[in-house]
């Protein structure tokens, strides 16, 4: 991310990214839960007894009234573990690809940063994101029914694999790879750009930025990411629902049917909670990553 010419230590990148992803996942999970619920209802069938939500606030209120506060954290285990793993993989992959793409002066252009982000996003999607998000989505979708089948993360995962095989947790891998690749390409490029602007504004060269600056750069990068990649996220969520196998032939078929049923704007369904999540997510994950990485680097020097 930084354009200071310093090559990143792979072990530090992995540790820092893992810690940052875990912290961010737990803090922002309620917005992810709401986004997933709204997207599951975008062109999909309602489970028996499931209420139709009017929007993010209505979703939170109805969930709290009918199932209690902790229902909002349904699937948090899958996402927190997956988030920690995917952020570790993402930062490790990004930093190592970026190391190879730097010019002779150690600088990384915005275009090369985008390529590194694309590679990082697709790698994390294939290794971590698809199974963790598929399980999270199925757990939330199952909880909407009057008689939920899954008793928790472990039982749900075992049941899904037993009934659908390992392909059951890799449902929607195509749109996930497309979304994660686009997400990371946009996010890292935007973060690098905003970070560079803030460094120039601060006027202290390549000195490490305070947490408020990295949080601001990460938050702004999150806003850009949401609006550019939202349609991919909607298709990904629909393809991971419990009824996806019966409703859609593939990702393209899913896209067409969602648009036909609810219009083009339905591809931005769940934007508000995802925007809330990625503003905070971007701020938290980049800030925690920078602080942990700098802390490890200081320990190494000492």
Coordinates of C-alpha atoms in Angstrom, one line a residue:
X1 CA 0.0 0.0 0.0
X2 CA 2.7 2.5 0.9
X3 CA 4.8 3.9 -1.9
X4 CA 7.8 4.3 0.3
X5 CA 9.9 1.7 -1.4
X6 CA 10.2 -0.6 1.6
X7 CA 9.5 -4.3 0.9
X8 CA 7.1 -5.9 3.3
X9 CA 8.0 -8.9 5.5
X10 CA 5.7 -11.8 4.6
X11 CA 5.3 -13.1 8.1
X12 CA 4.5 -9.6 9.5
X13 CA 2.0 -9.1 6.6
X14 CA 0.3 -12.4 7.4
X15 CA 0.1 -11.8 11.2
X16 CA -1.0 -8.2 10.8
X17 CA -3.7 -9.0 8.2
X18 CA -5.1 -11.9 10.3
X19 CA -5.4 -9.7 13.4
X20 CA -6.9 -6.9 11.5
X21 CA -9.4 -9.1 9.7
X22 CA -10.6 -10.8 12.9
X23 CA -11.1 -7.5 14.8
X24 CA -12.9 -5.9 11.8
X25 CA -15.2 -8.9 11.3
X26 CA -16.6 -9.0 14.8
X27 CA -17.1 -5.3 15.1
X28 CA -18.9 -4.8 11.8
X29 CA -20.9 -8.1 11.7
X30 CA -24.4 -6.7 12.4
X31 CA -24.2 -4.7 9.1
X32 CA -23.1 -7.8 7.2
X33 CA -26.1 -9.8 8.7
X34 CA -28.6 -7.1 7.6
X35 CA -27.0 -6.8 4.1
X36 CA -27.2 -10.6 3.7
X37 CA -30.8 -10.8 4.8
X38 CA -31.9 -8.0 2.4
X39 CA -30.0 -9.6 -0.5
X40 CA -31.5 -13.1 0.2
X41 CA -34.9 -11.5 -0.3
X42 CA -33.9 -9.8 -3.6
X43 CA -35.7 -12.0 -6.1
X44 CA -35.7 -15.1 -3.9
X45 CA -38.5 -17.0 -2.2
X46 CA -39.3 -16.3 1.4
X47 CA -39.0 -19.1 3.9
X48 CA -42.2 -20.3 5.5
X49 CA -43.1 -17.8 8.2
X50 CA -40.4 -15.4 7.1
X51 CA -41.2 -11.7 7.2
X52 CA -40.4 -9.4 4.3
X53 CA -38.1 -6.6 5.4
X54 CA -38.7 -3.0 4.2
X55 CA -35.1 -1.9 4.7
X56 CA -32.0 -2.1 7.0
X57 CA -33.7 -0.6 10.1
X58 CA -36.8 -2.7 9.7
X59 CA -34.6 -5.8 9.4
X60 CA -32.8 -5.0 12.6
X61 CA -36.0 -4.2 14.5
X62 CA -37.9 -7.3 13.3
X63 CA -35.0 -9.6 14.0
X64 CA -34.5 -8.2 17.5
X65 CA -38.3 -8.5 18.3
X66 CA -38.8 -12.0 17.0
X67 CA -35.5 -13.7 17.7
X68 CA -33.6 -11.5 20.2
X69 CA -30.3 -9.5 20.0
X70 CA -28.0 -12.4 19.4
X71 CA -29.8 -13.5 16.3
X72 CA -28.1 -10.5 14.6
X73 CA -24.8 -12.4 15.2
X74 CA -26.0 -15.6 13.4
X75 CA -23.1 -16.9 11.4
X76 CA -20.6 -14.5 13.1
X77 CA -18.2 -17.4 13.8
X78 CA -17.9 -18.4 10.2
X79 CA -17.4 -14.8 9.1
X80 CA -14.9 -13.8 11.9
X81 CA -12.7 -16.9 11.3
X82 CA -13.0 -16.4 7.5
X83 CA -12.4 -12.7 7.8
X84 CA -9.2 -13.2 9.8
X85 CA -8.0 -15.9 7.4
X86 CA -8.9 -13.9 4.2
X87 CA -7.3 -10.7 5.5
X88 CA -4.1 -12.5 6.3
X89 CA -4.0 -14.1 2.9
X90 CA -5.1 -10.8 1.2
X91 CA -2.4 -8.6 2.8
X92 CA 0.3 -11.3 2.5
X93 CA -0.5 -11.8 -1.2
X94 CA -0.9 -8.1 -2.0
X95 CA 2.4 -7.2 -0.3
X96 CA 4.3 -10.0 -2.0
X97 CA 2.9 -9.2 -5.5
X98 CA 3.5 -5.5 -4.8
X99 CA 7.1 -6.2 -3.9
X100 CA 7.6 -7.8 -7.3
X101 CA 5.9 -5.0 -9.2
X102 CA 7.8 -2.0 -7.7
X103 CA 10.1 -0.1 -10.0
X104 CA 13.8 0.4 -9.6
X105 CA 13.2 3.2 -7.1
X106 CA 10.9 1.0 -5.0
X107 CA 7.8 2.9 -6.0
X108 CA 4.4 1.3 -6.8
X109 CA 2.2 3.0 -9.4
X110 CA -1.6 3.0 -9.0
X111 CA -2.0 0.6 -11.9
X112 CA 0.5 -1.9 -10.4
X113 CA -1.2 -1.5 -7.1
X114 CA -4.5 -2.4 -8.8
X115 CA -2.9 -5.5 -10.3
X116 CA -1.6 -6.6 -6.9
X117 CA -5.0 -6.0 -5.4
X118 CA -6.7 -8.0 -8.1
X119 CA -4.3 -11.0 -7.5
X120 CA -4.8 -10.7 -3.8
X121 CA -8.6 -10.7 -4.0
X122 CA -8.8 -13.7 -6.3
X123 CA -6.4 -15.6 -4.2
X124 CA -8.3 -15.0 -1.0
X125 CA -11.6 -15.8 -2.7
X126 CA -10.4 -19.2 -3.9
X127 CA -8.7 -20.2 -0.6
X128 CA -10.9 -18.7 2.1
X129 CA -13.8 -16.4 1.2
X130 CA -16.0 -18.7 -0.8
X131 CA -16.4 -21.5 1.8
X132 CA -16.7 -19.0 4.8
X133 CA -19.3 -16.8 3.1
X134 CA -21.3 -19.7 1.7
X135 CA -21.6 -21.2 5.2
X136 CA -22.4 -17.8 6.7
X137 CA -25.1 -17.2 4.1
X138 CA -26.7 -20.7 4.5
X139 CA -26.7 -20.3 8.3
X140 CA -28.5 -17.0 8.0
X141 CA -31.0 -18.3 5.4
X142 CA -31.7 -21.4 7.4
X143 CA -32.4 -19.3 10.5
X144 CA -35.2 -17.5 8.6
X145 CA -37.3 -20.7 8.4
X146 CA -39.8 -21.7 11.1
X147 CA -37.8 -24.9 11.8
X148 CA -34.1 -24.2 11.4
X149 CA -32.0 -27.3 10.7
X150 CA -28.6 -26.1 11.6
X151 CA -27.6 -26.0 15.3
X152 CA -24.5 -23.9 14.8
X153 CA -21.4 -23.3 12.8
X154 CA -19.9 -26.8 13.2
X155 CA -23.2 -28.7 12.8
X156 CA -24.2 -26.5 9.9
X157 CA -20.9 -27.0 8.1
X158 CA -21.0 -30.8 8.6
X159 CA -24.6 -31.0 7.3
X160 CA -23.9 -28.9 4.2
X161 CA -20.9 -31.0 3.3
X162 CA -22.7 -34.3 4.0
X163 CA -25.7 -33.3 1.8
X164 CA -24.0 -31.4 -0.9
X165 CA -20.4 -32.4 -0.8
X166 CA -17.5 -30.0 -0.7
X167 CA -19.0 -28.3 -3.8
X168 CA -21.8 -27.2 -1.3
X169 CA -19.4 -24.8 0.4
X170 CA -18.0 -23.6 -2.9
X171 CA -21.3 -22.5 -4.3
X172 CA -20.9 -19.2 -6.2
X173 CA -17.1 -19.4 -6.5
X174 CA -17.2 -17.5 -9.8
X175 CA -19.0 -14.4 -8.6
X176 CA -17.0 -14.5 -5.3
X177 CA -13.7 -14.5 -7.2
X178 CA -15.0 -11.7 -9.5
X179 CA -16.2 -9.7 -6.5
X180 CA -13.1 -10.2 -4.3
X181 CA -10.8 -9.5 -7.2
X182 CA -12.6 -6.3 -8.0
X183 CA -13.0 -5.4 -4.3
X184 CA -9.3 -5.7 -3.6
X185 CA -8.2 -4.0 -6.8
X186 CA -10.4 -1.0 -6.1
X187 CA -9.8 -1.0 -2.4
X188 CA -6.0 -1.2 -2.4
X189 CA -5.7 1.3 -5.2
X190 CA -8.1 3.7 -3.6
X191 CA -6.4 3.3 -0.2
X192 CA -3.0 3.9 -1.7
X193 CA -4.2 7.0 -3.5
X194 CA -6.0 8.5 -0.5
X195 CA -3.0 7.6 1.8
X196 CA -0.6 9.3 -0.5
X197 CA -2.8 12.4 -0.7
X198 CA -3.0 12.5 3.1
X199 CA 0.8 12.2 3.5
X200 CA 1.3 15.1 1.1
X201 CA -1.4 17.1 3.0
X202 CA 0.4 16.3 6.3
X203 CA 3.7 17.4 4.9
X204 CA 6.0 15.1 6.8
X205 CA 7.3 12.9 4.0
X206 CA 7.0 9.2 4.4
X207 CA 6.7 9.3 8.2
X208 CA 4.1 6.8 9.4
X209 CA 0.6 8.3 9.4
X210 CA -1.4 8.6 12.7
X211 CA -4.4 6.2 13.1
X212 CA -6.9 9.0 12.3
X213 CA -5.3 9.4 8.9
X214 CA -5.2 5.7 8.0
X215 CA -8.8 5.3 9.2
X216 CA -9.9 8.2 7.0
X217 CA -8.0 6.7 4.0
X218 CA -9.5 3.3 4.6
X219 CA -13.0 4.6 5.1
X220 CA -12.9 6.6 1.8
X221 CA -11.6 3.5 0.0
X222 CA -14.5 1.5 1.4
X223 CA -17.1 4.0 0.0
X224 CA -15.5 3.7 -3.5
X225 CA -15.4 -0.1 -3.3
X226 CA -19.1 -0.5 -2.3
X227 CA -20.6 1.4 -5.2
X228 CA -18.3 -0.1 -7.9
X229 CA -18.7 -3.8 -6.8
X230 CA -22.2 -4.0 -5.3
X231 CA -23.9 -5.9 -8.2
X232 CA -21.3 -8.7 -7.9
X233 CA -22.0 -8.9 -4.2
X234 CA -25.8 -9.3 -4.8
X235 CA -25.2 -12.1 -7.3
X236 CA -22.7 -13.8 -5.0
X237 CA -25.2 -13.8 -2.1
X238 CA -28.1 -15.1 -4.1
X239 CA -25.9 -17.9 -5.5
X240 CA -25.1 -18.9 -2.0
X241 CA -28.7 -19.0 -0.7
X242 CA -30.4 -22.3 0.2
X243 CA -32.7 -22.1 -2.8
X244 CA -30.0 -21.2 -5.3
X245 CA -29.7 -24.7 -6.7
X246 CA -33.4 -24.7 -7.6
X247 CA -33.7 -21.1 -8.8
X248 CA -30.6 -20.5 -10.9
X249 CA -28.5 -22.4 -13.5
X250 CA -25.4 -20.2 -13.0
X251 CA -24.3 -16.7 -12.1
X252 CA -25.4 -15.1 -15.3
X253 CA -28.9 -16.7 -15.0
X254 CA -29.0 -15.4 -11.4
X255 CA -28.1 -11.9 -12.6
X256 CA -30.8 -11.9 -15.3
X257 CA -33.5 -13.3 -13.1
X258 CA -32.8 -10.8 -10.3
X259 CA -33.0 -7.9 -12.7
X260 CA -36.1 -9.2 -14.4
X261 CA -37.9 -9.7 -11.0
X262 CA -36.9 -6.5 -9.3
X263 CA -35.2 -4.1 -11.8
X264 CA -31.6 -3.0 -12.3
X265 CA -31.5 -1.1 -9.0
X266 CA -32.0 -4.3 -7.1
X267 CA -28.4 -5.1 -7.9
X268 CA -27.6 -2.4 -5.3
X269 CA -29.8 -4.1 -2.7
X270 CA -28.2 -4.0 0.7
X271 CA -26.0 -1.0 -0.3
X272 CA -26.7 0.9 2.9
X273 CA -25.6 -1.8 5.4
X274 CA -22.7 -2.8 3.2
X275 CA -21.6 0.9 2.9
X276 CA -21.8 1.2 6.7
X277 CA -19.8 -1.9 7.1
X278 CA -17.1 -1.1 4.5
X279 CA -16.6 2.5 5.7
X280 CA -15.8 1.2 9.2
X281 CA -14.3 -2.0 7.8
X282 CA -11.8 -0.1 5.6
X283 CA -11.0 2.3 8.5
X284 CA -10.5 -0.5 11.0
X285 CA -8.7 -3.1 8.9
X286 CA -6.1 -0.7 7.4
X287 CA -5.6 1.0 10.8
X288 CA -5.1 -2.2 12.7
X289 CA -2.9 -3.7 10.0
X290 CA -0.6 -0.6 9.9
X291 CA -0.4 -0.5 13.8
X292 CA 0.3 -4.2 14.2
X293 CA 2.8 -4.2 11.3
X294 CA 4.7 -1.2 12.7
X295 CA 4.6 -2.7 16.2
X296 CA 6.1 -6.0 14.9
X297 CA 8.8 -4.1 13.0
X298 CA 9.7 -2.2 16.1
X299 CA 10.0 -5.4 18.1
X300 CA 12.2 -6.9 15.4
X301 CA 14.5 -3.8 15.6
X302 CA 14.7 -4.0 19.4

